[in-house]
Coordinates of C-alpha atoms in Angstrom, one line a residue:
X1 CA 99.0 97.8 131.0
X2 CA 101.2 97.8 135.0
X3 CA 98.2 95.3 136.3
X4 CA 99.2 92.6 133.9
X5 CA 102.7 92.4 136.4
X6 CA 101.3 91.1 139.0
X7 CA 100.2 87.8 137.1
X8 CA 103.2 85.0 135.5
X9 CA 104.0 85.3 132.7
X10 CA 101.4 82.6 130.8
X11 CA 98.5 83.6 132.6
X12 CA 99.3 87.6 131.6
X13 CA 99.5 86.6 128.4
X14 CA 95.7 84.6 127.9
X15 CA 94.3 88.0 129.9
X16 CA 95.8 90.3 127.3
X17 CA 94.6 87.9 124.9
X18 CA 91.2 87.8 126.7
X19 CA 91.5 91.6 127.3
X20 CA 92.3 92.0 123.1
X21 CA 89.1 89.9 122.0
X22 CA 86.8 91.6 123.9
X23 CA 87.6 94.8 122.3
X24 CA 87.2 92.9 118.8
X25 CA 84.1 91.5 119.2
X26 CA 82.7 94.3 121.5
X27 CA 83.9 96.7 118.9
X28 CA 82.2 95.2 116.0
X29 CA 79.0 95.0 118.0
X30 CA 78.7 98.7 119.1
X31 CA 79.9 100.3 115.6
X32 CA 77.4 97.8 114.0
X33 CA 79.6 96.4 111.1
X34 CA 78.4 93.9 109.0
X35 CA 78.6 90.8 108.8
X36 CA 80.1 90.5 105.5
X37 CA 83.3 93.4 106.4
X38 CA 83.5 91.3 109.7
X39 CA 84.4 88.6 107.4
X40 CA 86.3 90.3 105.0
X41 CA 88.4 92.0 107.9
X42 CA 88.4 89.2 110.2
X43 CA 91.5 87.5 109.6
X44 CA 93.6 90.8 110.3
X45 CA 92.2 90.8 114.0
X46 CA 93.4 87.3 114.5
X47 CA 96.6 88.0 113.4
X48 CA 96.7 91.1 116.2
X49 CA 95.5 88.3 118.2
X50 CA 97.6 85.6 117.5
X51 CA 100.6 88.4 117.8
X52 CA 99.4 90.2 121.4
X53 CA 99.2 93.2 119.6
X54 CA 97.8 96.7 120.9
X55 CA 95.4 96.8 117.8
X56 CA 92.7 94.9 119.0
X57 CA 92.5 97.3 121.8
X58 CA 93.1 100.6 119.0
X59 CA 90.6 99.4 117.5
X60 CA 88.3 99.7 119.5
X61 CA 89.2 103.4 120.2
X62 CA 88.7 104.3 117.3
X63 CA 85.7 102.6 116.0
X64 CA 83.9 104.9 119.6
X65 CA 86.2 108.3 118.0
X66 CA 84.8 107.5 114.6
X67 CA 81.0 106.9 116.3
X68 CA 80.4 110.4 118.0
X69 CA 82.6 112.1 115.4
X70 CA 79.9 113.9 115.0
X71 CA 78.0 114.6 117.9
X72 CA 80.8 114.4 120.4
X73 CA 83.9 115.4 118.7
X74 CA 85.7 116.7 122.3
X75 CA 84.6 113.3 123.1
X76 CA 86.3 111.5 119.6
X77 CA 89.5 113.8 119.8
X78 CA 90.4 112.4 123.4
X79 CA 89.5 109.0 122.4
X80 CA 92.1 109.4 119.3
X81 CA 94.1 111.5 121.2
X82 CA 94.7 108.6 123.9
X83 CA 94.9 106.2 120.8
X84 CA 98.4 108.1 119.8
X85 CA 99.9 108.0 122.8
X86 CA 99.8 104.3 122.5
X87 CA 100.9 104.1 119.0
X88 CA 101.9 107.7 116.9
X89 CA 99.4 107.2 113.9
X90 CA 95.9 107.3 115.1
X91 CA 96.9 110.8 115.6
X92 CA 96.9 111.4 111.8
X93 CA 93.1 111.5 111.7
X94 CA 92.7 114.2 114.1
X95 CA 94.2 116.5 111.1
X96 CA 90.3 115.8 109.8
X97 CA 89.2 118.5 112.7
X98 CA 92.1 121.0 111.0
X99 CA 91.0 120.5 107.7
X100 CA 86.8 121.3 109.1
X101 CA 88.1 124.1 110.8
X102 CA 87.8 122.7 114.5
X103 CA 90.3 123.9 116.5
X104 CA 89.1 123.0 119.6
X105 CA 89.3 119.3 119.3
X106 CA 92.4 119.3 117.5
X107 CA 93.4 121.1 120.6
X108 CA 91.3 118.8 122.8
X109 CA 93.3 116.0 121.1
X110 CA 96.3 116.8 121.5
X111 CA 96.3 117.4 124.7
X112 CA 94.9 114.3 125.3
X113 CA 97.7 112.6 123.8
X114 CA 100.0 114.8 125.9
X115 CA 98.2 113.9 129.1
X116 CA 98.1 110.3 128.7
X117 CA 102.2 110.6 127.6
X118 CA 102.9 112.3 130.1
X119 CA 100.4 110.1 132.7
X120 CA 102.4 107.3 131.6
X121 CA 106.1 108.4 131.2
X122 CA 105.6 109.5 135.3
X123 CA 104.9 105.6 135.9
X124 CA 107.3 104.1 133.9
X125 CA 110.2 106.4 134.2
X126 CA 111.4 109.1 131.9
X127 CA 114.7 106.6 130.5
X128 CA 111.8 104.8 129.4
X129 CA 110.1 107.2 127.2
X130 CA 113.8 108.0 126.0
X131 CA 114.4 104.5 124.8
X132 CA 111.2 104.1 123.2
X133 CA 112.0 107.3 120.6
X134 CA 115.6 106.5 120.7
X135 CA 114.9 103.4 119.1
X136 CA 111.2 104.9 116.6
X137 CA 113.9 105.6 113.5
X138 CA 116.9 102.8 113.9
X139 CA 113.5 100.9 113.7
X140 CA 112.0 102.3 111.1
X141 CA 114.5 101.4 109.2
X142 CA 115.2 98.5 109.5
X143 CA 111.9 97.7 108.5
X144 CA 110.9 100.0 105.9
X145 CA 112.7 97.7 103.2
X146 CA 110.5 94.3 104.1
X147 CA 107.9 92.6 101.9
X148 CA 105.6 92.6 104.5
X149 CA 106.0 96.0 105.2
X150 CA 102.3 98.5 103.3
X151 CA 103.0 101.4 104.1
X152 CA 104.0 103.5 100.8
X153 CA 106.7 104.8 102.4
X154 CA 107.8 101.7 101.5
X155 CA 107.6 102.1 97.8
X156 CA 109.5 105.3 98.3
X157 CA 112.0 103.8 100.0
X158 CA 112.7 101.7 97.4
X159 CA 113.0 104.1 94.6
X160 CA 115.1 106.1 97.2
X161 CA 116.4 104.6 100.3
X162 CA 118.1 107.7 100.8
X163 CA 115.0 109.2 102.0
X164 CA 113.9 109.2 105.6
X165 CA 110.9 106.6 106.0
X166 CA 110.1 109.6 108.2
X167 CA 109.6 112.2 106.3
X168 CA 108.5 109.4 103.4
X169 CA 105.8 109.4 105.4
X170 CA 104.9 113.2 106.0
X171 CA 105.3 113.8 102.1
X172 CA 102.7 111.0 101.7
X173 CA 100.7 111.9 104.1
X174 CA 100.9 116.3 103.3
X175 CA 100.4 115.7 100.0
X176 CA 97.2 114.0 100.3
X177 CA 95.6 116.8 103.1
X178 CA 96.3 119.1 100.1
X179 CA 94.4 117.4 97.6
X180 CA 91.4 117.2 100.2
X181 CA 91.8 120.7 101.3
X182 CA 91.8 121.7 97.0
X183 CA 88.3 120.6 97.1
X184 CA 85.7 123.2 98.3
X185 CA 82.8 121.8 100.2
X186 CA 84.9 118.4 100.9
X187 CA 82.9 116.9 104.3
X188 CA 86.5 115.2 105.6
X189 CA 85.6 113.1 108.6
X190 CA 88.5 110.6 109.9
X191 CA 87.4 108.0 107.6
X192 CA 88.0 110.0 104.7
X193 CA 92.0 110.3 106.5
X194 CA 92.1 106.3 107.9
X195 CA 93.1 105.0 104.3
X196 CA 96.0 107.9 103.9
X197 CA 97.0 106.9 107.5
X198 CA 97.4 103.5 107.0
X199 CA 99.0 104.0 103.9
X200 CA 101.3 106.9 104.7
X201 CA 102.3 105.4 108.4
X202 CA 106.3 104.1 107.8
X203 CA 105.5 100.9 108.9
X204 CA 102.2 99.1 108.4
X205 CA 101.5 95.4 109.1
X206 CA 98.8 92.7 108.8
X207 CA 97.5 93.7 111.7
X208 CA 96.9 97.1 111.2
X209 CA 94.6 96.5 108.2
X210 CA 92.1 95.2 110.6
X211 CA 90.8 99.3 110.9
X212 CA 89.0 99.6 107.4
X213 CA 86.3 96.9 109.5
X214 CA 84.9 100.5 110.2
X215 CA 84.9 101.4 106.8
X216 CA 81.9 100.8 104.3
X217 CA 84.0 98.3 101.9
X218 CA 82.6 97.9 97.9
X219 CA 82.5 94.4 97.2
X220 CA 85.7 94.3 95.1
X221 CA 87.6 95.3 97.9
X222 CA 85.9 93.0 100.1
X223 CA 87.2 90.1 97.7
X224 CA 90.6 92.0 97.8
X225 CA 90.2 92.1 101.6
X226 CA 89.4 88.5 102.3
X227 CA 92.0 87.2 99.5
X228 CA 94.7 89.3 100.6
X229 CA 94.1 88.3 104.3
X230 CA 94.2 83.9 103.4
X231 CA 97.2 84.5 101.4
X232 CA 99.3 85.8 104.3
X233 CA 97.4 83.7 106.8
X234 CA 98.4 80.2 104.2
X235 CA 102.3 82.4 104.3
X236 CA 102.5 82.2 107.7
X237 CA 102.1 78.3 107.5
X238 CA 103.8 77.8 104.8
X239 CA 101.3 76.6 102.6
X240 CA 101.1 78.7 100.5
X241 CA 103.3 77.2 97.1
X242 CA 104.5 80.4 96.0
X243 CA 106.5 82.1 99.0
X244 CA 106.1 85.6 97.6
X245 CA 105.2 88.4 99.7
X246 CA 103.4 90.4 96.9
X247 CA 101.6 87.6 96.0
X248 CA 100.3 87.4 99.3
X249 CA 100.3 91.4 100.3
X250 CA 99.6 92.6 97.1
X251 CA 94.9 92.2 96.7
X252 CA 95.2 94.8 100.5
X253 CA 97.5 96.8 99.0
X254 CA 95.5 97.0 95.7
X255 CA 92.2 97.1 98.1
X256 CA 93.8 99.9 100.3
X257 CA 94.9 102.3 97.8
X258 CA 91.1 101.6 95.9
X259 CA 90.1 102.8 99.5
X260 CA 92.4 106.2 99.3
X261 CA 91.2 106.7 96.0
X262 CA 87.6 106.7 96.5
X263 CA 87.9 108.7 99.6
X264 CA 89.7 112.1 98.2
X265 CA 87.3 111.3 94.8
X266 CA 84.0 111.5 96.5
X267 CA 84.6 112.3 100.1
X268 CA 82.0 110.2 101.3
X269 CA 81.4 109.7 104.7
X270 CA 82.4 105.9 104.3
X271 CA 81.7 105.0 107.8
X272 CA 79.4 101.9 108.3
X273 CA 77.0 103.6 110.5
X274 CA 76.3 105.5 107.1
X275 CA 75.3 102.6 105.3

């Protein structure tokens, strides 16, 4: 990010837009994502490009990691560690190495995240890291009840607002890992954990959903993602007759729940590469 500071804001914005667009298109091409999956999830990538978020870049890192997970687990873990140093939630995917007892890969991912965090902290200053750490908890509390938040932690917060969103997220994800660990001979991969990662993260915005583009989606899930993305887009333009978040985000949450259930139920490798 630091080289972007050499540009004026309008130019830096266009440079980042170009980098993000290349990451999105390049990842789709590199992973050979089917056209129908690209079409079903493309709007979530557009949301990320429009808002200037980090998700297109994370999307590229995660897709490369999932592509080489079986052949080069240490490299895959390092990529996930780098992604986790940028935003925390991709780091949850490293739990798949624990369930598979590939401890070396797990420690490699943790070390990569720690090294990247330390290098960036030295570059920008320890005070910046401290400000970010102190900001995360209040930010999660502030946005937890937002209807646009697709996390299960939001639903838990609506039922029991006294619970911390972080504790709720940890509980949901730990429950997922427990259910997976109880299945003997169950093939656990990062693809298997991805739906649970998205659902358990305390804050899940619409541009996070682009990560589902690396999974093998059923026709129903494709339709739900396409419909949900379209409704969110119309709602953002104030063109949706019923301005209700449940209407716009309901199909997306339903598709995520279906993905989570199928991954837990049969443990199939849902990567598009397998398809």
